[in-house]
Short mmCIF file of C-alpha atoms and ligand atoms in Angstrom, two decimals:
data_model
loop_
_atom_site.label_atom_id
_atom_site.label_comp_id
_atom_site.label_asym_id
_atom_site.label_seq_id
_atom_site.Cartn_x
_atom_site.Cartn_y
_atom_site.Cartn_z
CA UNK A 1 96.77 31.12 -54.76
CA UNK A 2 93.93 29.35 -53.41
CA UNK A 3 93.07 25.82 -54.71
CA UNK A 4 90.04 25.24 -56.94
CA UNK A 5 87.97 21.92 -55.89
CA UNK A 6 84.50 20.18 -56.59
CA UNK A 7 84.38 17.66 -53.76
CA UNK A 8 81.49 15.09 -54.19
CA UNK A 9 79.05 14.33 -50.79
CA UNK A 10 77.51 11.30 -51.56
CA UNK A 11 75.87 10.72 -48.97
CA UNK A 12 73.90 7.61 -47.90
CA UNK A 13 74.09 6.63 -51.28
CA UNK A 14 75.49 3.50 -53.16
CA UNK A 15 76.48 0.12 -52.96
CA UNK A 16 80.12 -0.61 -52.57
CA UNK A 17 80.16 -2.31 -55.90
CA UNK A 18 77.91 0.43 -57.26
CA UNK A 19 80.36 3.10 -55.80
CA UNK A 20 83.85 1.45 -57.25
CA UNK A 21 81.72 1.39 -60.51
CA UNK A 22 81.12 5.04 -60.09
CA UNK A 23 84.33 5.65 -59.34
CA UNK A 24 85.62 3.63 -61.97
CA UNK A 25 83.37 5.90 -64.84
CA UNK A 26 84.93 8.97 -63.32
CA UNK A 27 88.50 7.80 -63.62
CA UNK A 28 87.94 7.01 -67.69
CA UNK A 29 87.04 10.95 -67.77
CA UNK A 30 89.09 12.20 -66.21
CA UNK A 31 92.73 12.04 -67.83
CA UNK A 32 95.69 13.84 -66.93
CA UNK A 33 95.60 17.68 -67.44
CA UNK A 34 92.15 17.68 -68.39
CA UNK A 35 90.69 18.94 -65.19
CA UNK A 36 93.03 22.04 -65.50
CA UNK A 37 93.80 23.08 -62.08
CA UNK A 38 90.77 21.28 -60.45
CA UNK A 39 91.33 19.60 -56.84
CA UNK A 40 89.20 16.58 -56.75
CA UNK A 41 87.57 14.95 -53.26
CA UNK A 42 85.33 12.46 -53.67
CA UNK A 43 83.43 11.71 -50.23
CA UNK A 44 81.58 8.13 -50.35
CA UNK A 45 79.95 6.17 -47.00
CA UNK A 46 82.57 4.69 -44.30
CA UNK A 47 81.86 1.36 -45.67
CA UNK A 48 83.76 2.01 -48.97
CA UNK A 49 86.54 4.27 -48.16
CA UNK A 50 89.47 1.82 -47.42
CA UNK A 51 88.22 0.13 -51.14
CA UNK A 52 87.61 3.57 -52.75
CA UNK A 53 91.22 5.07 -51.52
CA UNK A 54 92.44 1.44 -52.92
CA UNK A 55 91.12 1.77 -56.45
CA UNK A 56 91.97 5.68 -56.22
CA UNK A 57 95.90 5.22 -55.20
CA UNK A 58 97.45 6.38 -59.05
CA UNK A 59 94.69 9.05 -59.70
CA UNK A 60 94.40 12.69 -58.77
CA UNK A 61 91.42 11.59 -57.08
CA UNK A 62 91.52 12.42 -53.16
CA UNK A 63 88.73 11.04 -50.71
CA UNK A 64 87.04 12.18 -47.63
CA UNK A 65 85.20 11.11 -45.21
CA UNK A 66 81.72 12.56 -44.26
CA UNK A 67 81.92 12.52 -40.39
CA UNK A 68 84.17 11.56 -37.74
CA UNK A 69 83.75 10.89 -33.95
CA UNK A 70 84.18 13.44 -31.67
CA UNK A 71 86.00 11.58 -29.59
CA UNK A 72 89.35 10.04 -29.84
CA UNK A 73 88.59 6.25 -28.46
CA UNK A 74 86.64 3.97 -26.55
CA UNK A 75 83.34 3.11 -25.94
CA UNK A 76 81.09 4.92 -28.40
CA UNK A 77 79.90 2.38 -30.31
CA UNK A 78 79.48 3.01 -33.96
CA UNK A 79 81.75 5.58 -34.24
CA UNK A 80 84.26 6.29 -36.71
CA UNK A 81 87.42 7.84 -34.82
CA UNK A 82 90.02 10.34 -36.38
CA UNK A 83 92.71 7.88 -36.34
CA UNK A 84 90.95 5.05 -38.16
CA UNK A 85 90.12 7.43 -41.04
CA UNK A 86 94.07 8.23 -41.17
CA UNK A 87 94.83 4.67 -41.01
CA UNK A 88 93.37 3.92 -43.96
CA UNK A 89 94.79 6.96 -46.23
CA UNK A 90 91.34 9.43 -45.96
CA UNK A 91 92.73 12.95 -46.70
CA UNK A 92 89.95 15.22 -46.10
CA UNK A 93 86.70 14.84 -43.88
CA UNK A 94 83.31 16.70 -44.14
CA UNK A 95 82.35 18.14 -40.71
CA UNK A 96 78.88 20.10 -39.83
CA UNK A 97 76.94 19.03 -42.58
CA UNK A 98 73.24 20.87 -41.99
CA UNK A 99 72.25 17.12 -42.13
CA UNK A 100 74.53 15.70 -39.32
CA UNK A 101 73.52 19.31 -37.93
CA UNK A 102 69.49 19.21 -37.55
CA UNK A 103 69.10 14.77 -37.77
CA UNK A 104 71.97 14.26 -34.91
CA UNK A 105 71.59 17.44 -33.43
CA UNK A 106 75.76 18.46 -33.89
CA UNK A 107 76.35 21.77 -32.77
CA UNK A 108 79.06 24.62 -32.67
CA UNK A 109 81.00 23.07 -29.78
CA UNK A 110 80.92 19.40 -30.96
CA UNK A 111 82.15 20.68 -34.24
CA UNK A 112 84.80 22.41 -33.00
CA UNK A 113 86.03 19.32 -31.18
CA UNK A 114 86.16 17.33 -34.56
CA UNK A 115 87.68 19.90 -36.60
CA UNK A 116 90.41 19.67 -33.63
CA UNK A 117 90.73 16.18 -33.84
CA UNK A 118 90.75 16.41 -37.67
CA UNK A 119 93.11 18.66 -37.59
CA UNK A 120 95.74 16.42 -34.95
CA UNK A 121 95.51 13.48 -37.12
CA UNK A 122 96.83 15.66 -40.34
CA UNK A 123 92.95 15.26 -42.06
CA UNK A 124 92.16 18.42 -43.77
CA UNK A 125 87.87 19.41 -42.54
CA UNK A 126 86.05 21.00 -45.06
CA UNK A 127 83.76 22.98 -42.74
CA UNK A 128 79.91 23.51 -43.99
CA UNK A 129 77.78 26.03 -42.90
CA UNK A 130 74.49 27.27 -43.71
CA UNK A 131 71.28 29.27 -42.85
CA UNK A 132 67.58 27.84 -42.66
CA UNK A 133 65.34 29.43 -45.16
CA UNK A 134 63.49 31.40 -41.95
CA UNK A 135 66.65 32.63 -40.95
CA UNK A 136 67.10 33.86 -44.18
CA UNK A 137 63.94 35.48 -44.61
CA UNK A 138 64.16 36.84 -41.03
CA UNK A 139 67.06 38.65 -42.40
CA UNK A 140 69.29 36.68 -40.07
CA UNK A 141 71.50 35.05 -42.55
CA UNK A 142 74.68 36.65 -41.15
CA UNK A 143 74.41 36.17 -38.32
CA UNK A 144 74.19 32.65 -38.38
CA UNK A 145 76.81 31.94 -40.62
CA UNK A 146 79.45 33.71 -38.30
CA UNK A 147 78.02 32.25 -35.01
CA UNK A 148 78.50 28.89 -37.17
CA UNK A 149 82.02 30.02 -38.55
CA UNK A 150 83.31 31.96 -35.73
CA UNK A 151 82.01 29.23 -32.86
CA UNK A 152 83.56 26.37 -34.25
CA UNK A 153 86.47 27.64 -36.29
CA UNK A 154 87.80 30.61 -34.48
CA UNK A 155 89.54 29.36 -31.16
CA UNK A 156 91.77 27.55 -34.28
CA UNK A 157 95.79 29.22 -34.17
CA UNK A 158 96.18 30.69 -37.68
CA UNK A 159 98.27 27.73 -38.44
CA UNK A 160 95.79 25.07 -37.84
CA UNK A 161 93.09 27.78 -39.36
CA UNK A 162 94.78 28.03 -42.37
CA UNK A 163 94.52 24.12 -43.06
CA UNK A 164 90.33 24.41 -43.32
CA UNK A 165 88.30 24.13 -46.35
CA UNK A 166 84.74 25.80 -45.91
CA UNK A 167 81.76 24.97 -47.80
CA UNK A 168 78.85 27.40 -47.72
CA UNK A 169 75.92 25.35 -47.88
CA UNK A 170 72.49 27.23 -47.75
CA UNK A 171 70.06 24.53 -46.29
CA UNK A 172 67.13 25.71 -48.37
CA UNK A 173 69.15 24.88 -52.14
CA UNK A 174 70.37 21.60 -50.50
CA UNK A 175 68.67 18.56 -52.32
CA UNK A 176 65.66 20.76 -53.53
CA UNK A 177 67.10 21.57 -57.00
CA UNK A 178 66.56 25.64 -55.52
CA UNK A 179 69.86 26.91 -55.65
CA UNK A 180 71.48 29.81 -54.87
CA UNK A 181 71.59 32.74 -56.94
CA UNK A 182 75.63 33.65 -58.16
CA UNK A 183 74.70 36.84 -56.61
CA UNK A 184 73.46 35.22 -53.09
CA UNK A 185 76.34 33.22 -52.94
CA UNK A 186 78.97 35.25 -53.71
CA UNK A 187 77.60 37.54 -51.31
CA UNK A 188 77.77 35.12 -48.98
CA UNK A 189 81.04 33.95 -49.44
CA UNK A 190 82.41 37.47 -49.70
CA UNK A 191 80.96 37.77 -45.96
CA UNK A 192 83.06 34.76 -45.20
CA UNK A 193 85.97 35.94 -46.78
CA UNK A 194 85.83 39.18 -45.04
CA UNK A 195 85.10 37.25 -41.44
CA UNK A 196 88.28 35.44 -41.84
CA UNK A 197 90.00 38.86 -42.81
CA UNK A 198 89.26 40.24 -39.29
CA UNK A 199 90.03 37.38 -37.89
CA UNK A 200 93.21 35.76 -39.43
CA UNK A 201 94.22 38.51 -42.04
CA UNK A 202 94.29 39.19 -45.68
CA UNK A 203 97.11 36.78 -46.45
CA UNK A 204 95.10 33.96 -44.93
CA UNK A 205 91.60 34.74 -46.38
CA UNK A 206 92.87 35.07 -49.76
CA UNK A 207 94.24 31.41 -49.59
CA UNK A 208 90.95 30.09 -48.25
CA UNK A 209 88.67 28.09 -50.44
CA UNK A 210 85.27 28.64 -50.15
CA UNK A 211 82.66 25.79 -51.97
CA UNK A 212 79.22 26.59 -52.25
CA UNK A 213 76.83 23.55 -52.28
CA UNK A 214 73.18 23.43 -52.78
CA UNK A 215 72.15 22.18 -55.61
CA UNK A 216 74.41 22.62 -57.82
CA UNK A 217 74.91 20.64 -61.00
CA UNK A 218 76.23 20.76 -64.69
CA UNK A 219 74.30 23.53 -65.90
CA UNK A 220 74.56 25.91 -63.01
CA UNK A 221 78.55 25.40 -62.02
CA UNK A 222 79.65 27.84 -64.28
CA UNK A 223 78.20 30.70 -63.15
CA UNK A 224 78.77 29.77 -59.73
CA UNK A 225 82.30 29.24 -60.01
CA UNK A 226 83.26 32.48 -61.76
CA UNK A 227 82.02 34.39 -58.88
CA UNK A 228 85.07 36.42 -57.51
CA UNK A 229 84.81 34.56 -54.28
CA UNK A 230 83.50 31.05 -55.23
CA UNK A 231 86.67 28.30 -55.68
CA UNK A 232 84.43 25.21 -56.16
CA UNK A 233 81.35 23.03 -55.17
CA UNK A 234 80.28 20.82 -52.61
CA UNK A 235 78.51 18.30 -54.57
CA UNK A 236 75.20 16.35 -53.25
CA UNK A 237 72.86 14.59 -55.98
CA UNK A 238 75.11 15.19 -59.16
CA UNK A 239 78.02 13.84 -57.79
CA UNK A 240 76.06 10.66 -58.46
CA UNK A 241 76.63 10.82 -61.72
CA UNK A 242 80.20 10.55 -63.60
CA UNK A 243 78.97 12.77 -66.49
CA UNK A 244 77.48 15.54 -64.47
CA UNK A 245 80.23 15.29 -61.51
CA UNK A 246 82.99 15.56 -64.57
CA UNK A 247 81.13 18.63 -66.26
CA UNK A 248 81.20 20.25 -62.69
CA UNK A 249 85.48 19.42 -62.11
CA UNK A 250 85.46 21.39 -65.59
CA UNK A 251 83.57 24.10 -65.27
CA UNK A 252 85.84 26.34 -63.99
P1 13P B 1 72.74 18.66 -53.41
O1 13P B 1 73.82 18.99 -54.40
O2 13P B 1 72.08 17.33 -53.68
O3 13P B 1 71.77 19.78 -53.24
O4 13P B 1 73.47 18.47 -51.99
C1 13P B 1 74.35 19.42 -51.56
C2 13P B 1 75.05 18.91 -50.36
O5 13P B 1 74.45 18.74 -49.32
C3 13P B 1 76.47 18.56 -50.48
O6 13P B 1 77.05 18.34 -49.24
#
């Protein structure tokens, strides 16, 4: 069965103390078996990972990272290699984020090398993808979703394939409080679902989990999640807040 997860993105956001103190609120909710069969990923700045993963070690709490290099070593300075997120205990990291995508100009092939490098250090991507609002109204969605799926994903052996998370984010609901429709996104995702089929098989599809993100908060998750072929959130602006990021974990 594929996992359920909420994984918080956020972002260029917090303080180290104000992030352990964030962290620290969501730990008091969040007691054991009261998240049912939630996977939790938390994915805070560089800066406070190796203090975050610290403060983290006894709870069911697992953190990412929100970019890596693209490169294994050496001289690209200000880069955050593979190997120094493993060396400090990160177990997931966020790669093609439409941010990292259209403000440092990422594309398909650079993605692909991360995910590879992700993958070689034993750091689980969770993949995002997601269509412009003209490309959606162009009636192009599809397209760019599997030229964003297959280009960077799809050279991947089934093995290494089957290791991805993917989170469909449409750039239009991101951060604008506009969020997809259930409908919208499960159709989405059920595209997804059924591009993986072709390409890796039933058995592998099925086990895929597939977030949607885009503004989505408390009062939405719900819906979203008990769409046939939504298995969590990627969480932007309410992942800010213990509260709303703990109503999300249990809205399944
Ligand atoms: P918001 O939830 O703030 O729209 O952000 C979504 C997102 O970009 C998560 O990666």
């Amino acid at each position: 069965m594929r996992k359920k997860i909420v994984a918080g993105n956020w972002k260029m956001n917090t303080t180290i103390q104000e992030g352990i103190a964030l962290v620290n609120e969501l730990q008091k909710l969040i007691h054991d078996g009261n998240i049912g069969s939630a996977n939790v990923i938390i994915a805070p700045p560089f800066t406070h990972l190796s203090e975050i993963i610290n403060v983290t070690k006894n709870s069911v709490i697992k953190v990412s990272a929100q970019n890596c290099a693209n490169e294994l070593k050496g001289a690209f300075t200000g880069e955050v290699s593979v190997a120094m997120l493993q060396s400090i205990g990160v177990s997931h990291c966020l790669i093609g984020h439409s941010e990292r995508r259209s403000y440092y100009h990422e594309d398909n092939a650079m993605l692909n090398k991360k995910v590879k490098l992700a993958l070689q250090a034993g750091i689980t991507p969770i993949f995002c993808c997601g269509e412009v609002l003209k490309e959606r109204e162009e009636g192009k969605l599809f397209e760019v979703i599997k030229s964003q799926i297959s280009e960077a994903l799809f050279d991947l052996s089934a093995d290494d394939y089957s290791k991805i998370i993917i989170a469909y984010e449409p750039v239009w609901a991101i951060g604008t409080g506009v969020t997809a429709s259930p409908a919208q996104a499960q159709e989405m995702h059920a595209f997804i679902r059924n591009l993986i089929t072709e390409k890796y098989g039933k058995q592998i599809a099925d086990e895929t989990s597939l977030l949607y993100g885009g503004s989505c908060n408390a009062a939405n998750a719900n819906e979203l999640f008990a769409q046939a072929d939504i298995d969590g959130g990627l969480i932007g602006g309410a992942s800010l807040k213990a509260a709303d990021f703990y109503t999300i974990i249990t809205s399944f």
